[in-house]
CSV table of C-alpha atoms and ligand atoms in Angstrom, one decimal:
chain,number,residue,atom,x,y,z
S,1,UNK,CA,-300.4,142.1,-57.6
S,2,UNK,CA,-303.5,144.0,-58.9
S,3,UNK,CA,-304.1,145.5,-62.0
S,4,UNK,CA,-302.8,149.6,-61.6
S,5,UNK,CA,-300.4,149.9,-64.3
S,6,UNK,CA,-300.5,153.2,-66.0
S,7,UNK,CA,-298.2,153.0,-69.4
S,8,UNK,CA,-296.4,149.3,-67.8
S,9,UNK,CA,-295.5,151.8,-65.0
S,10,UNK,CA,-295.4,150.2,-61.3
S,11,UNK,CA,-297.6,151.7,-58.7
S,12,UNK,CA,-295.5,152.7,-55.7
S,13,UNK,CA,-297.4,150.9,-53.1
S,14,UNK,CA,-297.4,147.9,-54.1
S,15,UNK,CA,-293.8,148.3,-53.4
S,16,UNK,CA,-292.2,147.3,-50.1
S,17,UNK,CA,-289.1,148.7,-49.0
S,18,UNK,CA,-287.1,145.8,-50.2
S,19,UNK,CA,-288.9,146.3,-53.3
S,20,UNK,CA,-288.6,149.5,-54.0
S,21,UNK,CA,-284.6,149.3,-53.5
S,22,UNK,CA,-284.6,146.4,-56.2
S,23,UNK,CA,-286.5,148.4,-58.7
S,24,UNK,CA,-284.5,151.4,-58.3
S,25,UNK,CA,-281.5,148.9,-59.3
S,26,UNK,CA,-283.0,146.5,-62.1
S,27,UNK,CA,-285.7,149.6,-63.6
S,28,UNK,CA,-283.9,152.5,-62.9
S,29,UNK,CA,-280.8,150.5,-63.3
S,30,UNK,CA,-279.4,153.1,-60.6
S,31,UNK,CA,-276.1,152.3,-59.3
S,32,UNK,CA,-275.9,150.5,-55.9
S,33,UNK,CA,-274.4,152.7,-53.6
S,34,UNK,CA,-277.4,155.3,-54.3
S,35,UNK,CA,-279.8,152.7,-54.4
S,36,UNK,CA,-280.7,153.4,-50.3
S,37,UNK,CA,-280.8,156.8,-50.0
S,38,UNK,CA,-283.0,157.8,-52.9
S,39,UNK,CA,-285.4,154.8,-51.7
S,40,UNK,CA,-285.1,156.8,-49.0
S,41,UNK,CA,-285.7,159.7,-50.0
S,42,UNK,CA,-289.0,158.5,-52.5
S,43,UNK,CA,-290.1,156.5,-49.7
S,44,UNK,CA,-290.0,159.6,-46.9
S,45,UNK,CA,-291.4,162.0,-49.6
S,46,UNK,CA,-294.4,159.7,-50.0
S,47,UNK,CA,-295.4,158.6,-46.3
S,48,UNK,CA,-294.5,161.2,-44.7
S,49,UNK,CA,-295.3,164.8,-46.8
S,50,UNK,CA,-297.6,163.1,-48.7
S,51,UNK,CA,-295.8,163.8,-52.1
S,52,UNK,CA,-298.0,163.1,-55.2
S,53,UNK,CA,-296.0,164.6,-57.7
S,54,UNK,CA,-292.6,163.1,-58.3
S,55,UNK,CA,-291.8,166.7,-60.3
S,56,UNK,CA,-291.7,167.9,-56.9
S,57,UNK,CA,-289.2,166.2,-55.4
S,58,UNK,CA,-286.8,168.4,-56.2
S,59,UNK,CA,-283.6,166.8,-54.1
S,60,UNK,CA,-283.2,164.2,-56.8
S,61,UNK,CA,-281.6,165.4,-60.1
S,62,UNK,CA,-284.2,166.3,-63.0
S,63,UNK,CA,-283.0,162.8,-65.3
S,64,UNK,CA,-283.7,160.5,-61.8
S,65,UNK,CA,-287.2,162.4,-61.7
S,66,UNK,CA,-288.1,161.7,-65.5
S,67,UNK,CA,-286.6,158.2,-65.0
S,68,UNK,CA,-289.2,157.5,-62.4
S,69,UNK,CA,-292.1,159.2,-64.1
S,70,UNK,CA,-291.9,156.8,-66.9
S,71,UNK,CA,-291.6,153.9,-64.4
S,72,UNK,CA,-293.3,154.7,-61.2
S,73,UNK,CA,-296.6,156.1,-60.6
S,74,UNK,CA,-297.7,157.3,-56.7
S,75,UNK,CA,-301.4,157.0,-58.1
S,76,UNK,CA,-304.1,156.1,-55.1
S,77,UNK,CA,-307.7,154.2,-55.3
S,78,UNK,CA,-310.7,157.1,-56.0
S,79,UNK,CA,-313.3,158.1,-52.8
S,80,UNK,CA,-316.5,157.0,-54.0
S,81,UNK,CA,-318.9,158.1,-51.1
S,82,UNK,CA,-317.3,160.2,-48.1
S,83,UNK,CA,-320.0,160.7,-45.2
S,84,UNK,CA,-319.9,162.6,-41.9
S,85,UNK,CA,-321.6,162.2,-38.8
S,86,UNK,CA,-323.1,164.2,-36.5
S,87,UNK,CA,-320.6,163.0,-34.2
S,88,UNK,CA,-317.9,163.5,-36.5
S,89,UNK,CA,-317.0,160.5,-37.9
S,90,UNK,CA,-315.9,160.2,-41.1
S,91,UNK,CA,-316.3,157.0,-43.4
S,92,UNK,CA,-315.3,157.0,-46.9
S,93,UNK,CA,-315.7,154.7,-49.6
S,94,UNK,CA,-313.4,153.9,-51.7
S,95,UNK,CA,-313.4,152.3,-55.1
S,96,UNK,CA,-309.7,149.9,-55.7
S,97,UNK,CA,-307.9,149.7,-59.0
S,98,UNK,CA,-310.0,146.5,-59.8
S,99,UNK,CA,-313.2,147.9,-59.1
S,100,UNK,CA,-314.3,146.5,-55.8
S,101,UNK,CA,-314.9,148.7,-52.9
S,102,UNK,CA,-313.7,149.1,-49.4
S,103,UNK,CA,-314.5,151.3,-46.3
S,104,UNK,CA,-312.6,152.8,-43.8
S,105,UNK,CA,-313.8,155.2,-40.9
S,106,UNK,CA,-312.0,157.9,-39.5
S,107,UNK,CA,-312.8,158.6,-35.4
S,108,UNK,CA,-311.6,161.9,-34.0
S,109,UNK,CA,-311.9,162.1,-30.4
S,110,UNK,CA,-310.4,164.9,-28.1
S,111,UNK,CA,-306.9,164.0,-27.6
S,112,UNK,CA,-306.4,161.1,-30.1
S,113,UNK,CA,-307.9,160.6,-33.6
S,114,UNK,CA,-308.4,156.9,-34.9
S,115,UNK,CA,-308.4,155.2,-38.4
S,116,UNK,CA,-310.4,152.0,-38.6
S,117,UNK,CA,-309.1,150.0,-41.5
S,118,UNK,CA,-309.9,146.8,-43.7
S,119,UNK,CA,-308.0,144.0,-44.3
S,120,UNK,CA,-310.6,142.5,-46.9
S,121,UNK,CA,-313.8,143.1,-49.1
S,122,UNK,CA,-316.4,140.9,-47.3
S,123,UNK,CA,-315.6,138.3,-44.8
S,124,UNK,CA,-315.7,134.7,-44.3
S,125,UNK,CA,-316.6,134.4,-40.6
S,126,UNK,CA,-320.5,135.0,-40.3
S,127,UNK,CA,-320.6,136.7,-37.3
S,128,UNK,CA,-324.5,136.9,-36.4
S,129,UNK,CA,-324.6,140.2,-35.2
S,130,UNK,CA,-322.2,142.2,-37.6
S,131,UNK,CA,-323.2,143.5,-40.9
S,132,UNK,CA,-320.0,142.7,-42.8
S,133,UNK,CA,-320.6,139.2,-42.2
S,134,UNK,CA,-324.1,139.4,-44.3
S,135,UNK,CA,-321.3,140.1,-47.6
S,136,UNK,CA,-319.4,136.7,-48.6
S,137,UNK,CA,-315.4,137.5,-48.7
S,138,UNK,CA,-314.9,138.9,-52.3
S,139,UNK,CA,-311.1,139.3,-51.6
S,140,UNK,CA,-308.0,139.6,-49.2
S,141,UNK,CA,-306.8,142.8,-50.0
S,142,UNK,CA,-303.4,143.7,-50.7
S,143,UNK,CA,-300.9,145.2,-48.1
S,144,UNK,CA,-301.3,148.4,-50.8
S,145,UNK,CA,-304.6,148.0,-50.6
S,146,UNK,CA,-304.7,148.0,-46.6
S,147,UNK,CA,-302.0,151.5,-46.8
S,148,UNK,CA,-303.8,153.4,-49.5
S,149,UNK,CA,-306.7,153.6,-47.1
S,150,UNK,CA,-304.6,155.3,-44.2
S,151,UNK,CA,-303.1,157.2,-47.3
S,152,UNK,CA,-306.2,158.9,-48.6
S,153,UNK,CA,-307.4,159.3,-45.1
S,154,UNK,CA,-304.2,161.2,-44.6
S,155,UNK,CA,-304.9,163.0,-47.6
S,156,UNK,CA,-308.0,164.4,-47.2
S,157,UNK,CA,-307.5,165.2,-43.7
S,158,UNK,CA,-304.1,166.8,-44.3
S,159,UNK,CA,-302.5,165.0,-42.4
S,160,UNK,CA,-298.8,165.3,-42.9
S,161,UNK,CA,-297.8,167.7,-40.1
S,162,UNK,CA,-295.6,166.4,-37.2
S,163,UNK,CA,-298.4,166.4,-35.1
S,164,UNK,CA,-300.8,163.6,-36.2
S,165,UNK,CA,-304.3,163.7,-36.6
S,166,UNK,CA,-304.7,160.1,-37.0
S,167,UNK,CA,-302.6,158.7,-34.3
S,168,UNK,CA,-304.1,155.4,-33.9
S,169,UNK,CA,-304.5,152.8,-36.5
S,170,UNK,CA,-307.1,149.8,-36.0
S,171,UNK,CA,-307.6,146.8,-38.0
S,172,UNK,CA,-311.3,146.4,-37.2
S,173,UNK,CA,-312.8,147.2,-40.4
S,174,UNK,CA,-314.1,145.0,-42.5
S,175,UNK,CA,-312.7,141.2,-42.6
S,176,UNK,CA,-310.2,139.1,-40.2
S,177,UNK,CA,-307.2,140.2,-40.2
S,178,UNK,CA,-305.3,136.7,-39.5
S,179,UNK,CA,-307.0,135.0,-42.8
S,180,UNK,CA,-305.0,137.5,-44.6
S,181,UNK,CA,-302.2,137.1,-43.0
S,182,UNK,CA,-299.1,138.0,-45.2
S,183,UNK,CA,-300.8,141.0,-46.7
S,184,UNK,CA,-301.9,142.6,-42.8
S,185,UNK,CA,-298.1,141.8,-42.2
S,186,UNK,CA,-296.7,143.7,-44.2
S,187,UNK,CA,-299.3,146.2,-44.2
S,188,UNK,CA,-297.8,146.9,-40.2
S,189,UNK,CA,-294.2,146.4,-41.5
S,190,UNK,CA,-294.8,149.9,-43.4
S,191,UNK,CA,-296.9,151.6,-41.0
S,192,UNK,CA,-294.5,150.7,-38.4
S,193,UNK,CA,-291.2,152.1,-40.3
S,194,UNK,CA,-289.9,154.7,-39.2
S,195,UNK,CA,-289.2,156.3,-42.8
S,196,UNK,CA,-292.7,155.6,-43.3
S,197,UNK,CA,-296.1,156.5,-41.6
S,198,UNK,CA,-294.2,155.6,-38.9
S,199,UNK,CA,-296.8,154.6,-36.0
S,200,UNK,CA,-295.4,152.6,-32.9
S,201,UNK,CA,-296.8,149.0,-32.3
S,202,UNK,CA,-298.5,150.5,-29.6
S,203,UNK,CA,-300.5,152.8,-31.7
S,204,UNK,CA,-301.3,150.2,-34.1
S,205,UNK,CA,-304.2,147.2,-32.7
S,206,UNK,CA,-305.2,143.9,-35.0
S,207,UNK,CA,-308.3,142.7,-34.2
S,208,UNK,CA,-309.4,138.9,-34.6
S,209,UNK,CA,-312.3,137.0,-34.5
S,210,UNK,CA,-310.1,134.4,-32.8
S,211,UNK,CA,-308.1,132.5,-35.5
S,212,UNK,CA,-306.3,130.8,-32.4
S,213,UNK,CA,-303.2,129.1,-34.7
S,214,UNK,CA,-302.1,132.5,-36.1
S,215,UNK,CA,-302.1,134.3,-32.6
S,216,UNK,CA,-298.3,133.3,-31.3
S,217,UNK,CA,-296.9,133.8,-34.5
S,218,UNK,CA,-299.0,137.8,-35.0
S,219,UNK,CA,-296.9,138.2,-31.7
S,220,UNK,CA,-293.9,137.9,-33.1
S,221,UNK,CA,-293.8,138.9,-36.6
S,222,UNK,CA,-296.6,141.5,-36.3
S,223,UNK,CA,-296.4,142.7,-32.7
S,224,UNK,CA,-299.6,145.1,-32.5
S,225,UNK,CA,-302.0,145.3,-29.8
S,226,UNK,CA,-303.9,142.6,-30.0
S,227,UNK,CA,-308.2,143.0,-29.7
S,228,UNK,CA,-309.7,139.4,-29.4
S,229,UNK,CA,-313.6,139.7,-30.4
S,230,UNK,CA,-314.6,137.1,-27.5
S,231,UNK,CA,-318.5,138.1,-27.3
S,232,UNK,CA,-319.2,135.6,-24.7
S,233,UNK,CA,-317.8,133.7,-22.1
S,234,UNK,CA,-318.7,130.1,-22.4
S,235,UNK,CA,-318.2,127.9,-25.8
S,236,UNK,CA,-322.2,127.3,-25.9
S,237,UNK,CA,-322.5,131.0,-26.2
S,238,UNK,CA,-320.0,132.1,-29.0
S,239,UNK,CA,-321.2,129.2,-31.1
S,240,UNK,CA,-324.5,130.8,-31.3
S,241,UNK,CA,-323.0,133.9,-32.1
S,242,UNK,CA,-320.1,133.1,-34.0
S,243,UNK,CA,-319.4,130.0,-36.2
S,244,UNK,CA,-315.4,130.2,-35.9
S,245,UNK,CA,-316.1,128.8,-32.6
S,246,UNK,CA,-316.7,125.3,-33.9
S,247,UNK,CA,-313.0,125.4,-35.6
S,248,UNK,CA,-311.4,127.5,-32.3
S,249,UNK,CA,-312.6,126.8,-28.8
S,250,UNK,CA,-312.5,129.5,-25.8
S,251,UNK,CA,-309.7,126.9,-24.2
S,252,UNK,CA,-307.2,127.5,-27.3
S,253,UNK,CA,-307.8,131.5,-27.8
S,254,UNK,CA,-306.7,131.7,-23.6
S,255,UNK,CA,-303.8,129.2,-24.7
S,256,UNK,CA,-302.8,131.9,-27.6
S,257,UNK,CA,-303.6,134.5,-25.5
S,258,UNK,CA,-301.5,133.7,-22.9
S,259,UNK,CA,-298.2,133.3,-25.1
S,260,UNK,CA,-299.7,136.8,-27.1
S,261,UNK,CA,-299.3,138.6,-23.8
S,262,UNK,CA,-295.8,137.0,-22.9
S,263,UNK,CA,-294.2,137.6,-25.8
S,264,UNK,CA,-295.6,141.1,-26.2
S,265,UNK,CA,-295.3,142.3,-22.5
S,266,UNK,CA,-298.8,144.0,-23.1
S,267,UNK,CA,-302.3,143.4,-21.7
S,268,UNK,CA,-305.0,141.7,-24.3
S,269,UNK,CA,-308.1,143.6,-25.5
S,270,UNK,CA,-311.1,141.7,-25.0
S,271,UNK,CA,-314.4,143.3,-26.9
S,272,UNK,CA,-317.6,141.9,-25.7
S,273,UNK,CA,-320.5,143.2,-28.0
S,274,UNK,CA,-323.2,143.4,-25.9
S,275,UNK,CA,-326.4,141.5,-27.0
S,276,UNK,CA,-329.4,142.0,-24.7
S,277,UNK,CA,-330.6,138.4,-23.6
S,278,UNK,CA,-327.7,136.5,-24.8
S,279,UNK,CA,-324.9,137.9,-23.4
S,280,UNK,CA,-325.2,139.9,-20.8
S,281,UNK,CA,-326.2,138.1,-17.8
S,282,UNK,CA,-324.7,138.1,-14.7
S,283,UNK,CA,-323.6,135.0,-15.0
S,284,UNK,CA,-322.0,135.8,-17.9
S,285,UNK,CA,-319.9,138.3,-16.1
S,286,UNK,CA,-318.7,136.0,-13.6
S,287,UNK,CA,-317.7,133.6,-16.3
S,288,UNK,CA,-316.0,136.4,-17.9
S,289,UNK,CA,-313.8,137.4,-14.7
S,290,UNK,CA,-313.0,133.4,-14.8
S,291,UNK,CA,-311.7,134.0,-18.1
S,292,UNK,CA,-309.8,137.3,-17.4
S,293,UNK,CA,-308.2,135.8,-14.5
S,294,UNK,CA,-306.0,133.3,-16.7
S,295,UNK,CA,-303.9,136.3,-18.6
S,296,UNK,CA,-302.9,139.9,-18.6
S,297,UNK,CA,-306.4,141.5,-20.1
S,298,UNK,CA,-308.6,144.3,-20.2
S,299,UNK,CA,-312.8,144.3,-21.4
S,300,UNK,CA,-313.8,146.6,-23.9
S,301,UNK,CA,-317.9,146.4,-23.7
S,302,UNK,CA,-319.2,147.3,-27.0
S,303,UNK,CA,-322.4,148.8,-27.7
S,304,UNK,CA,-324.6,146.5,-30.2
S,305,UNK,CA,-324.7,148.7,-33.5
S,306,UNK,CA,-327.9,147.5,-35.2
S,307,UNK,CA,-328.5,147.5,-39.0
S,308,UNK,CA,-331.4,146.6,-41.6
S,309,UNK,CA,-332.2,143.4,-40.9
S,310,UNK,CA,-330.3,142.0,-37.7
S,311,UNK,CA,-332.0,139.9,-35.0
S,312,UNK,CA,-330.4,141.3,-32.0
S,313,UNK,CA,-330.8,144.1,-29.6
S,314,UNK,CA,-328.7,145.9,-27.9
S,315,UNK,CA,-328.4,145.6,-24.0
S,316,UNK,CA,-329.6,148.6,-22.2
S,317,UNK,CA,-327.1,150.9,-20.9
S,318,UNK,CA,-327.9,150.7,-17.1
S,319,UNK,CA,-327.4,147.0,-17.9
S,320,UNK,CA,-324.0,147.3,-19.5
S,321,UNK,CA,-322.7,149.8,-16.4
S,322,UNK,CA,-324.2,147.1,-14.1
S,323,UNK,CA,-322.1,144.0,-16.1
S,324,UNK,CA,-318.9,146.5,-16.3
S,325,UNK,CA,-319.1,147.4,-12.3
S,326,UNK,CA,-318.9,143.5,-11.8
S,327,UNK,CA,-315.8,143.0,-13.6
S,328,UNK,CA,-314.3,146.0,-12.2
S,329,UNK,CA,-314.9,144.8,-8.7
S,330,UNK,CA,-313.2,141.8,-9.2
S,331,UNK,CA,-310.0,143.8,-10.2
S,332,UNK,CA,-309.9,143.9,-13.7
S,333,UNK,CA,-310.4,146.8,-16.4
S,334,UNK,CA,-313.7,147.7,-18.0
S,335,UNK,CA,-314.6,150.2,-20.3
S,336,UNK,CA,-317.5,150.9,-22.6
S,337,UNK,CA,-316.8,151.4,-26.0
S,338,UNK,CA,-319.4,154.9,-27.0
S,339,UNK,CA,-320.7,154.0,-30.6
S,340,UNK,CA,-319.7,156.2,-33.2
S,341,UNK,CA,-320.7,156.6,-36.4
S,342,UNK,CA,-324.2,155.0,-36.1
S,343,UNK,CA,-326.3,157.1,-38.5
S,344,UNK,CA,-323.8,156.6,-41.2
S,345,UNK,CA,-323.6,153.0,-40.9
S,346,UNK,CA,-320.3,153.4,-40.1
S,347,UNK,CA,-319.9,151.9,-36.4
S,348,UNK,CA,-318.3,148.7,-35.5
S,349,UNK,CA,-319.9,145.7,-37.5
S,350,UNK,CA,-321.7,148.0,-39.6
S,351,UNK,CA,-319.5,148.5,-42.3
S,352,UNK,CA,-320.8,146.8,-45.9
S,353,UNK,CA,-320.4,147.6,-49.8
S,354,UNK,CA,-321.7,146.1,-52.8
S,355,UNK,CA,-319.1,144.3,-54.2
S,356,UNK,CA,-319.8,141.0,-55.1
S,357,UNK,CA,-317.7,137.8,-55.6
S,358,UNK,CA,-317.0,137.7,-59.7
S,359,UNK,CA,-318.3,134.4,-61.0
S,360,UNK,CA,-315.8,132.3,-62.5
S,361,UNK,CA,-316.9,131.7,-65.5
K,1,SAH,N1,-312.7,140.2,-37.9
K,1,SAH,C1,-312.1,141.0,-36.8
K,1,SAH,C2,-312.2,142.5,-37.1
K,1,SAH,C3,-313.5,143.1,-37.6
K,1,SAH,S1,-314.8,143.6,-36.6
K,1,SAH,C4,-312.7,140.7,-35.5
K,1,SAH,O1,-313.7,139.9,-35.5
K,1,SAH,O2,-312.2,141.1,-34.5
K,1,SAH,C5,-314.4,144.7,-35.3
K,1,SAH,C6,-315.2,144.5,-34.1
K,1,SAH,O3,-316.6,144.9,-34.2
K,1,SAH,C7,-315.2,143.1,-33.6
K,1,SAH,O4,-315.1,143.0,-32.3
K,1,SAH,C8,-316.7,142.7,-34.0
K,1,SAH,O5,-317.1,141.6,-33.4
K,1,SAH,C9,-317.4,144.0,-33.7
K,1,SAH,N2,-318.8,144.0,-34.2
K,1,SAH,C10,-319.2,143.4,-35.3
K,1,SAH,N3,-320.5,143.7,-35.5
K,1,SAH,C11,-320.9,144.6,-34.6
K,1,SAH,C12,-322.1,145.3,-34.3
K,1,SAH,N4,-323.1,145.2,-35.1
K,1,SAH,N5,-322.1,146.1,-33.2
K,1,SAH,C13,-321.0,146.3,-32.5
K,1,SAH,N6,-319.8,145.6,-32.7
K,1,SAH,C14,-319.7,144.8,-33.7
């Protein structure tokens, strides 16, 4: 648990459900046939009007309320640095209880508004095109951690009307999702409740590097979309690209992928970011219809965001329409992914902040 107590009291979400229920019985000492309904009630209040004063909650009796001010706080992480882009884009960063920071990008389009979220500070994987990868993993976060970020988005977007403005969730911030398993798990759990933020699985998409031994078990207990980052379309490739290839072969991730779609009913995302010279051959988009053959999948061509310092460029547009037409004529779905966000450093792969692993000693 992190450090956010304010006078010993507990900070709401770090609660789950379950949670929540057993501290209304062993800190409220409440009596057990209440215990659901006001968890109900505390829990609805917060996700879904965005209640941040437990004064004004005023269906519970005034003692209950005091009870849970001594006990309870509903206090979220500070924004640190909120930019917008020209395009709209919003990303903010915010500063956690323990002092680290984490960003997360808001992308309002015309009929749908998306929330890109983290799942930790830094990463492990080394991706050679994405800026996150330049920051060694400082920490998983938290599953509070990963649901105050759609809470303060929610916040200062005012977002608590029927209609949503954020009505699709993304885990493609910064960090892989599956190395922080339990946390992104629960995480979905509470946006998926329907006393909670209450966003259906197919609003909600996890995105992995490949982490090929947690992707059957993500399809059961998590459920999501899933997004695969596969980049490239032959082993010799990826490696170049990314390292978690040596661990996680092409062969495995269409072996998970395959059960992923079965158990899920749903089609695969597949994101190819496009790197001019490396992977974006034609030949590389034959191999890549080879691949989509084996499972239920759709392409999402990404447009190479560069930042300070990166070796790659980004493959010319006529290029990518040319590599998308050839996958379409062979039957399959292709889109291109518009960057967004660019000038703020907030695109895909271009998210970073300065937190630093803490020496140990
Ligand atoms: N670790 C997870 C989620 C984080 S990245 C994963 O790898 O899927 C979200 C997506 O942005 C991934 O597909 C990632 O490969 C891609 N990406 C990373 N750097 C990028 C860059 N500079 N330009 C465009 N996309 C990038």
């Amino acid at each position: 648990m992190t450090k956010s107590t304010v006078n010993q009291s507990k900070n709401f979400f770090e609660l789950n459900f379950d949670q929540l229920k057993i501290f209304f019985k062993e800190d409220i000492g409440l009596e057990q046939k209440k215990i659901s309904m006001r968890a109900t009630q505390l829990w609805q209040s917060i996700y879904k009007k965005g209640l941040k004063n437990i004064n004004d909650l005023s269906t519970l009796p005034k003692e209950l309320r005091d009870e849970l001010n001594r006990f309870i706080n509903i206090k979220k992480p500070q924004i640190i640095k909120k930019q917008k882009s020209d395009d709209g884009t919003i990303k903010w960063l915010i500063k956690l209880f323990d002092n680290n920071e984490v960003e997360c990008v808001f992308i309002p389009e015309k009929t749908r508004g998306t929330l890109c979220i983290s799942s930790q500070v830094g990463c492990t994987l080394n991706c050679r095109f994405c800026h996150t990868g330049t920051q060694r993993l400082v920490k998983n976060l938290n599953f509070s951690e990963i649901i105050d970020q759609v809470m303060i988005a929610k916040e200062e977007l005012n977002d608590w009307q029927e209609q949503k403005k954020i009505t699709n969730i993304v885990l493609m911030g910064m960090g892989e999702p599956f190395y922080n398993y339990d946390n992104v798990k629960t995480a979905v759990d509470i946006l998926k409740n329907k006393d909670g933020l209450n966003y259906g699985t197919k609003k909600i998409t996890v995105s992995t590097a490949g982490i090929a031994d947690k992707i059957a078990l993500a399809a059961k207990e998590i459920g999501t979309y899933l997004a695969l980052s596969l980049h490239a379309p032959t082993d010799e490739i990826r490696e170049l690209i990314m390292p978690i290839n040596k661990k996680f072969k092409i062969k495995d991730l269409i072996e998970q992928c395959k059960t992923y779609a079965k158990i899920t009913k749903e089609k695969i995302t597949l994101e190819y970011v496009m790197l001019r010279g490396i992977n974006d051959s034609e030949i590389c988009a034959k191999l890549l219809i080879k691949i989509m053959a084996q499972f239920p999948c759709k392409v999402n061509l990404i447009e190479f965001n560069p930042w300070p310092g990166v070796n790659y460029l980004p493959t010319e547009r006529k290029e990518m329409e040319k590599f998308s037409e050839i996958i379409q004529k062979a039957g399959y779905i292709s889109t291109i992914r518009r960057s967004r966000g660019q000038d703020i450093l907030g695109a895909c792969g271009q998210l970073r902040t300065e937190s630093l692993r803490k020496k140990i000693n």
